[in-house]
mmCIF file of C-alpha atoms in Angstrom:
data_model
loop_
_atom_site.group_PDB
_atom_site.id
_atom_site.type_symbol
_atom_site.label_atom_id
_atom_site.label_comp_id
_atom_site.label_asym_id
_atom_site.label_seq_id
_atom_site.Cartn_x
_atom_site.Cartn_y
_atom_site.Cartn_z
ATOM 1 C CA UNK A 1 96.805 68.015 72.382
ATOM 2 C CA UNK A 2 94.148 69.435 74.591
ATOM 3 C CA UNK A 3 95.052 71.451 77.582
ATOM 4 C CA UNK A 4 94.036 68.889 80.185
ATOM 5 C CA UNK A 5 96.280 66.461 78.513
ATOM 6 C CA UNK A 6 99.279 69.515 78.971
ATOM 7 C CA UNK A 7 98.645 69.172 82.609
ATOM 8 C CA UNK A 8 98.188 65.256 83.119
ATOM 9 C CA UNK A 9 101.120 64.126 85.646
ATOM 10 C CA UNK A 10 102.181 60.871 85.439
ATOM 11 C CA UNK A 11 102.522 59.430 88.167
ATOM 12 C CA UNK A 12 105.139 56.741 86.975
ATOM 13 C CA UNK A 13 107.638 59.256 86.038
ATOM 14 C CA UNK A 14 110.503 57.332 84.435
ATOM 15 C CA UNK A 15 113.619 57.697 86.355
ATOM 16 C CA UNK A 16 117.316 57.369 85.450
ATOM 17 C CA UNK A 17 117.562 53.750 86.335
ATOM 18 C CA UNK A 18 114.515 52.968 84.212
ATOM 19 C CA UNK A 19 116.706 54.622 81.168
ATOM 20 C CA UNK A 20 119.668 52.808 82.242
ATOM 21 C CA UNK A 21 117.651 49.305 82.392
ATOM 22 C CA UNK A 22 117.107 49.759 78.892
ATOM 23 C CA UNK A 23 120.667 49.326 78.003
ATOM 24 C CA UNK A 24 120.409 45.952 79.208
ATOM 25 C CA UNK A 25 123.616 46.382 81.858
ATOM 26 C CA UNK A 26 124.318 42.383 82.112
ATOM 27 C CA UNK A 27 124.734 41.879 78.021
ATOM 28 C CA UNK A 28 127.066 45.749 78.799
ATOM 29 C CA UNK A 29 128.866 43.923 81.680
ATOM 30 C CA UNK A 30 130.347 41.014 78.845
ATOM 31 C CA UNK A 31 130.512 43.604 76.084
ATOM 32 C CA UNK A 32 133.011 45.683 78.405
ATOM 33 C CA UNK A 33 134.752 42.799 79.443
ATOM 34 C CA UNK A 34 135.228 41.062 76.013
ATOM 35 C CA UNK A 35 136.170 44.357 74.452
ATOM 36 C CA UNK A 36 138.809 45.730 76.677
ATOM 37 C CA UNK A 37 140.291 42.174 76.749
ATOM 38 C CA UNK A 38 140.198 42.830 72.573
ATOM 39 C CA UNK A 39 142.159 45.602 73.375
ATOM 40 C CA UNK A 40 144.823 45.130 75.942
ATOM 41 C CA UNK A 41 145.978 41.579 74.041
ATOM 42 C CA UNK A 42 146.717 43.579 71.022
ATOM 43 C CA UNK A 43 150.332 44.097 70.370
ATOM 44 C CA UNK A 44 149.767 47.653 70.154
ATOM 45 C CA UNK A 45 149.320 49.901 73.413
ATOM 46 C CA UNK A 46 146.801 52.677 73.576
ATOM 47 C CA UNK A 47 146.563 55.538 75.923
ATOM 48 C CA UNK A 48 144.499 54.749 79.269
ATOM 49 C CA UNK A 49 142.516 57.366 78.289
ATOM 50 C CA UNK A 50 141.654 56.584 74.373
ATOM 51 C CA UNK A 51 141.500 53.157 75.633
ATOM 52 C CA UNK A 52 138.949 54.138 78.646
ATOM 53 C CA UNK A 53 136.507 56.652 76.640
ATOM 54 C CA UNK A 54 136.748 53.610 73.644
ATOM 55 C CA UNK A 55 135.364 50.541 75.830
ATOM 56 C CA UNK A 56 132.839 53.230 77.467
ATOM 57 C CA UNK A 57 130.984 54.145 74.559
ATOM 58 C CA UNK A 58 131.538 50.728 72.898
ATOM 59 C CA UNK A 59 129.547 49.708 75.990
ATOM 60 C CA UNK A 60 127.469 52.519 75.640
ATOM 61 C CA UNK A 61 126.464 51.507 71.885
ATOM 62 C CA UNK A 62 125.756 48.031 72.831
ATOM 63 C CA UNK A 63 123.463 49.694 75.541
ATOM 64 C CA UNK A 64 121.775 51.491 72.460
ATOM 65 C CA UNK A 65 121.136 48.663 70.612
ATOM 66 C CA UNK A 66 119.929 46.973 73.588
ATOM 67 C CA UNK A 67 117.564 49.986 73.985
ATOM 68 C CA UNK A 68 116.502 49.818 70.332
ATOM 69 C CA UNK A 69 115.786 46.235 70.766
ATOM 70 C CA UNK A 70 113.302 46.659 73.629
ATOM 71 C CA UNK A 71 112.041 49.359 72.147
ATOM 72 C CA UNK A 72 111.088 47.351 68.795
ATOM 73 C CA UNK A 73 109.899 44.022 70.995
ATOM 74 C CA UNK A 74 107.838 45.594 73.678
ATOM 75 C CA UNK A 75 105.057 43.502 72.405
ATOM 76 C CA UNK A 76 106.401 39.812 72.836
ATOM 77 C CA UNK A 77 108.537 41.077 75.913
ATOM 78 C CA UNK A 78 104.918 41.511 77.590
ATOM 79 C CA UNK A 79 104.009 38.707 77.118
ATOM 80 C CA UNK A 80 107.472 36.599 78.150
ATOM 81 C CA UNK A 81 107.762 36.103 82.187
ATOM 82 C CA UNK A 82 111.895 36.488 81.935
ATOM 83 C CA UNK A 83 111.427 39.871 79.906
ATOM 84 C CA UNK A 84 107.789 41.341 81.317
ATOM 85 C CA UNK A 85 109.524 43.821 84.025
ATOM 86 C CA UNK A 86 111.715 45.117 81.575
ATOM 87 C CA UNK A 87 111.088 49.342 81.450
ATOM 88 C CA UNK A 88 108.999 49.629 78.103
ATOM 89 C CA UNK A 89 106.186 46.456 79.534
ATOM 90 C CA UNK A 90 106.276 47.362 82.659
ATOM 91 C CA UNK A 91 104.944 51.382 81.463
ATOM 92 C CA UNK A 92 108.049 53.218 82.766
ATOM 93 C CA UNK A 93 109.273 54.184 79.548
ATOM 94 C CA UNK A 94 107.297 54.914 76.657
ATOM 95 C CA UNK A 95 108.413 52.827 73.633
ATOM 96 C CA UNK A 96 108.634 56.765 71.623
ATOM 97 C CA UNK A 97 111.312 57.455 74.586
ATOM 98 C CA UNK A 98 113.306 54.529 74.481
ATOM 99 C CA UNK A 99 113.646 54.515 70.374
ATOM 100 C CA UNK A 100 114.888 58.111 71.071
ATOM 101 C CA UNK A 101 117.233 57.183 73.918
ATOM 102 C CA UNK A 102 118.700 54.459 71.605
ATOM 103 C CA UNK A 103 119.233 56.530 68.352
ATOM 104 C CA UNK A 104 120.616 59.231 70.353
ATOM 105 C CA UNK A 105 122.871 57.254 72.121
ATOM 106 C CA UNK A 106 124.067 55.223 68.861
ATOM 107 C CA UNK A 107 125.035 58.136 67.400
ATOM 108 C CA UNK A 108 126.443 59.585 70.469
ATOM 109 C CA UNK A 109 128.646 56.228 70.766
ATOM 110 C CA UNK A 110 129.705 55.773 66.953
ATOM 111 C CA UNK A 111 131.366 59.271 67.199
ATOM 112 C CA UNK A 112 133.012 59.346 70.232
ATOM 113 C CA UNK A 113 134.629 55.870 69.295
ATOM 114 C CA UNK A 114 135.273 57.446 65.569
ATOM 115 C CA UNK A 115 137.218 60.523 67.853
ATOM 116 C CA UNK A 116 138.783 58.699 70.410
ATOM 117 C CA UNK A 117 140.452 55.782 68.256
ATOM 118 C CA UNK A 118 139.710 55.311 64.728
ATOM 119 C CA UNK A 119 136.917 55.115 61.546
ATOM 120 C CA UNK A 120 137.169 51.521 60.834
ATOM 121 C CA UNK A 121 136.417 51.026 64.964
ATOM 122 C CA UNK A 122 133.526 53.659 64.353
ATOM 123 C CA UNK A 123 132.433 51.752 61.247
ATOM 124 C CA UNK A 124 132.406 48.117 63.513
ATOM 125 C CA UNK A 125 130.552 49.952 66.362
ATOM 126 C CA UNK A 126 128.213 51.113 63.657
ATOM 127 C CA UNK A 127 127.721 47.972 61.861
ATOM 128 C CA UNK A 128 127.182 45.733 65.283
ATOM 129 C CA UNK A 129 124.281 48.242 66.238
ATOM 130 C CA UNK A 130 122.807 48.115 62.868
ATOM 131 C CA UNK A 131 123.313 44.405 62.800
ATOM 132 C CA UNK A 132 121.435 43.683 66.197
ATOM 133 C CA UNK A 133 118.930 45.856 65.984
ATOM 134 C CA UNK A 134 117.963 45.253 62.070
ATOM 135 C CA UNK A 135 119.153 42.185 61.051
ATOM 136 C CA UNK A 136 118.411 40.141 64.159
ATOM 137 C CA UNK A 137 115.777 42.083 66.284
ATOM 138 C CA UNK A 138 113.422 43.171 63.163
ATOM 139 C CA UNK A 139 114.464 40.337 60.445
ATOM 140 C CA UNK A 140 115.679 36.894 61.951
ATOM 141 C CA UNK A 141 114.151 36.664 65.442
ATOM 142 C CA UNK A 142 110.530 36.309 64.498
ATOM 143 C CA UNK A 143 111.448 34.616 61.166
ATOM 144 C CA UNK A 144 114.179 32.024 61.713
ATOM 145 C CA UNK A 145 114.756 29.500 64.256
ATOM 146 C CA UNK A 146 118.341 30.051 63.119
ATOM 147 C CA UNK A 147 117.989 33.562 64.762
ATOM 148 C CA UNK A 148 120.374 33.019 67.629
ATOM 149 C CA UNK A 149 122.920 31.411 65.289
ATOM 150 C CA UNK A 150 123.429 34.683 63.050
ATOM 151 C CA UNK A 151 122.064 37.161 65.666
ATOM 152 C CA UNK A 152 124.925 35.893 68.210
ATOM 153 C CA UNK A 153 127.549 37.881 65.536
ATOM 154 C CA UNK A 154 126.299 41.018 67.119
ATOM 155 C CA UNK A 155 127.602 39.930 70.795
ATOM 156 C CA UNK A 156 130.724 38.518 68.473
ATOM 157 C CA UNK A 157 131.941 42.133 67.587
ATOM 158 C CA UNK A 158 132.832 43.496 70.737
ATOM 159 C CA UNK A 159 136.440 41.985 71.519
ATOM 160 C CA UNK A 160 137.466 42.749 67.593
ATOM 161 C CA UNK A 161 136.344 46.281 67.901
ATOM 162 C CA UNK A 162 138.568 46.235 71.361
ATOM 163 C CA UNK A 163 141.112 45.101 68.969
ATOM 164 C CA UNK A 164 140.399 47.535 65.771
ATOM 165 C CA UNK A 165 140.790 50.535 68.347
ATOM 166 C CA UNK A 166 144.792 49.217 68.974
ATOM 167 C CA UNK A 167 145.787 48.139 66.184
ATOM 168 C CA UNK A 168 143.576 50.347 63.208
ATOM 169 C CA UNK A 169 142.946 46.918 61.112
ATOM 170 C CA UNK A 170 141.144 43.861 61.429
ATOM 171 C CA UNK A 171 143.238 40.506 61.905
ATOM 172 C CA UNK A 172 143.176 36.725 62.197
ATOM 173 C CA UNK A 173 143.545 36.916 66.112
ATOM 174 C CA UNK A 174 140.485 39.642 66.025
ATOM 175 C CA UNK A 175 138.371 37.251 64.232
ATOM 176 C CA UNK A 176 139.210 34.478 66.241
ATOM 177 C CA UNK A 177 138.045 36.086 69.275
ATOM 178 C CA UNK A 178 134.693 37.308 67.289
ATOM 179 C CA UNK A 179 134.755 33.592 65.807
ATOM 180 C CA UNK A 180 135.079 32.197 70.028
ATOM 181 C CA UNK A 181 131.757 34.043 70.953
ATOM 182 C CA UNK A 182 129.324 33.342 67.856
ATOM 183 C CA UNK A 183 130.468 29.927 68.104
ATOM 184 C CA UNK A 184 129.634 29.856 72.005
ATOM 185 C CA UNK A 185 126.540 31.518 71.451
ATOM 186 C CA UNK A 186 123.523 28.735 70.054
ATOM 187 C CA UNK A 187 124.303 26.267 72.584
ATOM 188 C CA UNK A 188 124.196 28.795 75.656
ATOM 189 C CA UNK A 189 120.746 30.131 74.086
ATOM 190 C CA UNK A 190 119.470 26.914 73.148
ATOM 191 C CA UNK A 191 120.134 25.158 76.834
ATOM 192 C CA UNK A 192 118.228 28.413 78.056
ATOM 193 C CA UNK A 193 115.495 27.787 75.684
ATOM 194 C CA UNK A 194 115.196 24.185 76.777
ATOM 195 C CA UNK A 195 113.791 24.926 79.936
ATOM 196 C CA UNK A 196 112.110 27.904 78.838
ATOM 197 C CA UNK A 197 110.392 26.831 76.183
ATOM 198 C CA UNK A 198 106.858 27.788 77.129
ATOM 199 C CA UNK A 199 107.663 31.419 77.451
ATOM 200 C CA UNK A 200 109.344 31.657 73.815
ATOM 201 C CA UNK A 201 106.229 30.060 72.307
ATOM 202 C CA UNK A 202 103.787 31.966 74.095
ATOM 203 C CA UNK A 203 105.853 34.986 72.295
ATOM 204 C CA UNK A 204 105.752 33.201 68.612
ATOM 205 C CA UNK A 205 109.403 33.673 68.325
ATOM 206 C CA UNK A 206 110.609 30.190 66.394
ATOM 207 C CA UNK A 207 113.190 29.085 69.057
ATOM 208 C CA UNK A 208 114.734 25.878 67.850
ATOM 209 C CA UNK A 209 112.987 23.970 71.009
ATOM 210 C CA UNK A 210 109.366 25.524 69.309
ATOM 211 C CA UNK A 211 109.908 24.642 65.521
ATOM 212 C CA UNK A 212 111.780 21.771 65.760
ATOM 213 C CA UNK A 213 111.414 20.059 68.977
ATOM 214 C CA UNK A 214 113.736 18.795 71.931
ATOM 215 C CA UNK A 215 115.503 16.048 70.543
ATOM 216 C CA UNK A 216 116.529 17.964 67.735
ATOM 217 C CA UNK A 217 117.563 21.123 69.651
ATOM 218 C CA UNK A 218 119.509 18.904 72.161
ATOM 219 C CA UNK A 219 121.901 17.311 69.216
ATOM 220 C CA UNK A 220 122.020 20.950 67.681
ATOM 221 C CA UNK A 221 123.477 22.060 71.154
ATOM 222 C CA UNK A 222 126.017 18.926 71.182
ATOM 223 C CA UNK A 223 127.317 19.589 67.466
ATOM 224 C CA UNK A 224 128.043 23.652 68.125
ATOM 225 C CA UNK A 225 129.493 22.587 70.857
ATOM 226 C CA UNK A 226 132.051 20.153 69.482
ATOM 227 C CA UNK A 227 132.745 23.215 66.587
ATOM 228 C CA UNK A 228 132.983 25.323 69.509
ATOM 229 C CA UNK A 229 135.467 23.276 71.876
ATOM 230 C CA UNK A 230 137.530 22.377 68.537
ATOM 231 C CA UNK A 231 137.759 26.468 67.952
ATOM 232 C CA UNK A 232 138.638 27.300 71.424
ATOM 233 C CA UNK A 233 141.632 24.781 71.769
ATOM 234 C CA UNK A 234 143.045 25.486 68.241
ATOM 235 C CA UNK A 235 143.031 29.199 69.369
ATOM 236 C CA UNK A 236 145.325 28.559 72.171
ATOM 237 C CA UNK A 237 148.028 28.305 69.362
ATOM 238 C CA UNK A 238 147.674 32.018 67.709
ATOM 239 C CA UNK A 239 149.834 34.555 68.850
ATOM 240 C CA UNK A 240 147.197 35.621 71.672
ATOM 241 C CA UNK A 241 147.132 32.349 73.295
ATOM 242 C CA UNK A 242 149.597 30.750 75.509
ATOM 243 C CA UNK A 243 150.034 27.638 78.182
ATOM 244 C CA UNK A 244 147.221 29.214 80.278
ATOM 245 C CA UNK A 245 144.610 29.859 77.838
ATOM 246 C CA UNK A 246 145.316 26.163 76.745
ATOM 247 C CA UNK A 247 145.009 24.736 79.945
ATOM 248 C CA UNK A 248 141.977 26.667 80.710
ATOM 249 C CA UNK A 249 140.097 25.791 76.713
ATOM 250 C CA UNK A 250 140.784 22.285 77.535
ATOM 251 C CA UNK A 251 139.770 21.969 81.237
ATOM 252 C CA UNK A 252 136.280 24.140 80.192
ATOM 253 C CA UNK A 253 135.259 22.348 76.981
ATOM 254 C CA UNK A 254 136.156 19.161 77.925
ATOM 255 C CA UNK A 255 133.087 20.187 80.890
ATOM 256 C CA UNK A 256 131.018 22.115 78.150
ATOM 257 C CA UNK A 257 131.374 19.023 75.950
ATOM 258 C CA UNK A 258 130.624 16.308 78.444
ATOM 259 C CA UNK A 259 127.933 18.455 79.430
ATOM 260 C CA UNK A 260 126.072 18.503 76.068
ATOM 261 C CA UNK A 261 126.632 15.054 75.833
ATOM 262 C CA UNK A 262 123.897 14.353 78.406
ATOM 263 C CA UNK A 263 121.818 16.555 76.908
ATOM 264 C CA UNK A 264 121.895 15.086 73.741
ATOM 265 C CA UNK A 265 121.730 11.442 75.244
ATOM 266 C CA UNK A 266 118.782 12.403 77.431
ATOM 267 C CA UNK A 267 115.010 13.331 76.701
ATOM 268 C CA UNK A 268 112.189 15.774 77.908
ATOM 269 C CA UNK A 269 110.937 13.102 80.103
ATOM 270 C CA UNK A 270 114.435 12.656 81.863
ATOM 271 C CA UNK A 271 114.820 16.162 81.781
ATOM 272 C CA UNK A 272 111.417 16.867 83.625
ATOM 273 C CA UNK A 273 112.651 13.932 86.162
ATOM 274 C CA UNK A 274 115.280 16.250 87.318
ATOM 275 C CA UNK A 275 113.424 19.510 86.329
ATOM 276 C CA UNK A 276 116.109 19.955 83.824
ATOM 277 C CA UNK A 277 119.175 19.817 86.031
ATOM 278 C CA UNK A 278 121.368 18.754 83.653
ATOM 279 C CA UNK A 279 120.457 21.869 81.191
ATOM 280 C CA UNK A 280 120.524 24.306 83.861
ATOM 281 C CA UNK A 281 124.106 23.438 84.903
ATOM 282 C CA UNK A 282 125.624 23.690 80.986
ATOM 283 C CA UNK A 283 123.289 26.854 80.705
ATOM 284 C CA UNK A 284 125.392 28.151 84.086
ATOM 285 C CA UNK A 285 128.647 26.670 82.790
ATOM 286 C CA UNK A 286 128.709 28.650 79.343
ATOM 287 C CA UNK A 287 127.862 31.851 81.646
ATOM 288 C CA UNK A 288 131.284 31.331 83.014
ATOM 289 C CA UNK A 289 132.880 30.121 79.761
ATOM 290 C CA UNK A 290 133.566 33.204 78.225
ATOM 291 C CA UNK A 291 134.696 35.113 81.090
ATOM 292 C CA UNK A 292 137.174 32.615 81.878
ATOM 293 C CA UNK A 293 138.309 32.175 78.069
ATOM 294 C CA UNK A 294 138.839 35.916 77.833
ATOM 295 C CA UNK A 295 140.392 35.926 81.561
ATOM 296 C CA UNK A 296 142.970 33.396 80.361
ATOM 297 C CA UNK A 297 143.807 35.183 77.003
ATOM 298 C CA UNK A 298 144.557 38.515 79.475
ATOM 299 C CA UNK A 299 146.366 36.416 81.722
ATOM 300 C CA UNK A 300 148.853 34.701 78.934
ATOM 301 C CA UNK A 301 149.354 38.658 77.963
ATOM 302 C CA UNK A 302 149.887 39.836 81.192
ATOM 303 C CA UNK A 303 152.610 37.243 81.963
ATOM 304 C CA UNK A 304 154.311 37.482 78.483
ATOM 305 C CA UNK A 305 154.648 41.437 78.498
ATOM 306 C CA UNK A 306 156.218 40.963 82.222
ATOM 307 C CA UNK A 307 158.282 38.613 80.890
ATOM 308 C CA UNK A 308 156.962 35.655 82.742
ATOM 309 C CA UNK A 309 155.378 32.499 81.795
ATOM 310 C CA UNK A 310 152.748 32.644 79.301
ATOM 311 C CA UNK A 311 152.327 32.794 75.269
ATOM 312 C CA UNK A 312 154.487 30.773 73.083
ATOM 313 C CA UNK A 313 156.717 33.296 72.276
ATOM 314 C CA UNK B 1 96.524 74.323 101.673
ATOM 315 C CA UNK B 2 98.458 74.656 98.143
ATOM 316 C CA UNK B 3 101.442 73.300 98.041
ATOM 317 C CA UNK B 4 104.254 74.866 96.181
ATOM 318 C CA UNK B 5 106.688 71.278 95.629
ATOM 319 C CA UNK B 6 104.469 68.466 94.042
ATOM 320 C CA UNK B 7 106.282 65.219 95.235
ATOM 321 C CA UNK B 8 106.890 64.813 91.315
ATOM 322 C CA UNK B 9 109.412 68.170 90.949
ATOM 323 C CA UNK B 10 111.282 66.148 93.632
ATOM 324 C CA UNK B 11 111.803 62.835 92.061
ATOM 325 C CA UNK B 12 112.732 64.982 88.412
ATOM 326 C CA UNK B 13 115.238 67.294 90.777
ATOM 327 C CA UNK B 14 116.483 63.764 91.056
ATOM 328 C CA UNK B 15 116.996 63.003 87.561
ATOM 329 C CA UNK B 16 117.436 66.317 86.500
ATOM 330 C CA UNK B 17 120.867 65.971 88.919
ATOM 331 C CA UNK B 18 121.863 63.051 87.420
ATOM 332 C CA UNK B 19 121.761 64.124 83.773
ATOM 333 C CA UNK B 20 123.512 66.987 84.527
ATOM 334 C CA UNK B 21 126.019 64.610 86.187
ATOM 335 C CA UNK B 22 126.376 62.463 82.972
ATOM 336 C CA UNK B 23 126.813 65.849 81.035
ATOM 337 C CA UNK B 24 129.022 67.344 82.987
ATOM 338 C CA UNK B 25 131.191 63.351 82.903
ATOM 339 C CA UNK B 26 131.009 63.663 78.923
ATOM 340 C CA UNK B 27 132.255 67.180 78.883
ATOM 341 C CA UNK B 28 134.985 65.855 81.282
ATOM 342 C CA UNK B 29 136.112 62.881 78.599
ATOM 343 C CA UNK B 30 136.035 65.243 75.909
ATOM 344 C CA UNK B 31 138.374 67.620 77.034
ATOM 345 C CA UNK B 32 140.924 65.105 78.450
ATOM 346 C CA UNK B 33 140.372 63.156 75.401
ATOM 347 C CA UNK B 34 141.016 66.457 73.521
ATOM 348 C CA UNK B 35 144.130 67.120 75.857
ATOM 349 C CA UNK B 36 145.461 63.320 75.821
ATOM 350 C CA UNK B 37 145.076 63.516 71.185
ATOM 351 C CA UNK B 38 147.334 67.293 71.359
ATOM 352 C CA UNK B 39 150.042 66.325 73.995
ATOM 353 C CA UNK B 40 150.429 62.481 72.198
ATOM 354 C CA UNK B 41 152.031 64.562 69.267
ATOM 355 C CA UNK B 42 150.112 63.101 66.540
ATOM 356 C CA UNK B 43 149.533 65.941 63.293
ATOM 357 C CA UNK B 44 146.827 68.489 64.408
ATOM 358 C CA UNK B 45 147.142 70.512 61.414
ATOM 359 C CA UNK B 46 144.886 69.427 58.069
ATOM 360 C CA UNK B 47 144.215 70.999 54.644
ATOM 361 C CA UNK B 48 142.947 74.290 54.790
ATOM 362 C CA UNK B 49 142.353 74.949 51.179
ATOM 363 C CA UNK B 50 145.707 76.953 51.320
ATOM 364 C CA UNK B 51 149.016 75.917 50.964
ATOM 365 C CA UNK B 52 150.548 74.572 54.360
ATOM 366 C CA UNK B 53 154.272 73.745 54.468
ATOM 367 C CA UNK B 54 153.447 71.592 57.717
ATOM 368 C CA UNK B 55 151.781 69.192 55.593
ATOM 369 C CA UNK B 56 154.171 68.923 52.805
ATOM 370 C CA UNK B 57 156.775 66.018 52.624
ATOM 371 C CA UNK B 58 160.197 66.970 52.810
ATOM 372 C CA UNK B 59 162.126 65.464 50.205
#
């Protein structure tokens, strides 16, 4: 380093909201929700406090990965419209600063959750962050088109680590939960990528749409979501779910699965008719999907532990 | 004229503040975590390489 270079001021000083862009606060915003809702429908109750300082740093370990993930595709995020502003392309944060930010903050995360609640929570926490960040970020998105269908486990984890921080063990209601978002997952990506499909080529990530066409993606989406609506129903009758959660599974996937319906039973030229109006509005409806699955699952709690209607028993 | 403030020392007061913010918030969840983990009553006391009646199981 030369002296001049010692003295060089940038003038695009990162500030703290560049660092907190990097945590990707909308993918934080469902991670909090989905894992608090893990944790106050467990039969177990947990101090406000454990359970507060848990769901933080859960959130703030999903926020790491999300850092870690920029920081490894600051190339292709250039070059995509939807991702070209994000801190790293846009030069507010070096990629050197935001792999820091992310390790630090992983570990950071992984020991306050191993403090405040328990080692096999810790472990999860751990394992998601690895997950994302290796398995899907550096191995399956530029490989597979199948990325988004294994990837999606890491946005899966959330609610059962909600759940391990109650209860100290993993069980069928935790992995139904987990099972509820990878499920939900490909066909919320893949009626994104339909009209998007330009920018995910012009990045040389293998999207479905890119590798295997339209038609094809369009009767992927209706299939996951006919496992997906069949999953969400049946989970009504575990001991989280109740009348409410029912009512509310069948009202939104009987939507979800009309909705992918016309998707499959339409083509790019029908699609462009209507500048895709059909795939925006089941790309909007699985936004609110989950947070009204997970609303209905606290609800059905709420009104069981008051000893109101909701839950079977 | 020099000046003494570059309009950079002002936007890093900024985010010097608000680290010190988010430290001071961490210090503040690990002490009432600390506090909330001794007054819930669970077993504070661990092997100590000596023997500690505490631990032992009454029989």
């Amino acid at each position: 380093m030369t002296d001049a270079s010692l003295y060089t001021v940038r003038t695009d000083d990162p500030e703290l909201k560049d660092y907190f862009n990097l945590l990707k606060p909308r993918v934080m915003s469902l991670v909090v929700f989905t894992a608090l809702i893990g944790l106050l429908v467990a039969p177990v109750g947990v101090h406000p406090m454990v359970g507060f300082t848990a769901i933080l740093f859960i959130a703030i370990g999903a926020g790491a990965s999300g850092a870690l993930n920029m920081w490894w595709d600051a190339d292709i995020d250039a070059v995509m419209r939807r991702t070209a502003k994000r801190p790293i392309p846009a030069g507010k944060v070096t990629p050197g600063e935001a792999l820091g930010f992310g390790l630090a903050l992983s570990g950071l995360a992984v020991i306050m959750v191993a403090l405040a609640s328990n080692l096999l929570a810790a472990g999860l926490l751990a394992f998601t962050i690895f997950f994302y960040v290796v398995i899907y970020t550096m191995g399956l998105k530029r490989w597979t088109p199948q990325n988004i269908v294994i990837g999606g486990a890491a946005g899966a984890f959330p609610p059962m680590i909600g759940w391990v921080v109650a209860t100290g063990s993993v069980s069928v209601e935790a992995i139904c939960m987990f099972m509820l978002i990878f499920l939900w997952t490909p066909p919320h990506f893949w009626a994104l990528a339909l009209f998007m499909k330009d920018d995910f080529s012009n990045a040389g990530v293998p999207m479905l749409t890119v590798t295997h066409g339209h038609p094809s993606t369009r009767r992927h989406i209706f299939a996951y979501s006919v496992v997906l609506a069949i999953f969400a129903v049946g989970m009504a009758f575990t001991s989280i779910g109740g009348p409410i959660y029912l009512l509310t599974a069948l009202v939104l996937n009987g939507l979800f699965l009309q909705g992918a319906w016309r998707i499959m039973a339409r083509d790019t030229e029908m699609a462009l008719a209507d500048d895709y109006a059909i795939e925006k509005k089941v790309f909007k409806l699985s936004l609110i999907y989950l947070f009204l699955h997970f609303g209905a699952l606290f609800t059905d709690t709420l009104l069981k532990s008051l000893g109101l209607w909701g839950g079977w028993i | 004229m020099i000046q003494v403030e570059h309009e950079m020392h002002q936007r890093r007061r900024g985010r010097n503040l608000g680290v010190g913010l988010l430290l001071v918030g961490l210090i503040g969840i690990v002490f009432g975590l600390s506090v909330v983990k001794v007054t819930l009553g669970h077993n504070v006391e661990k092997f100590d390489h000596v023997r500690r009646p505490m631990l032992e199981q009454t029989e």
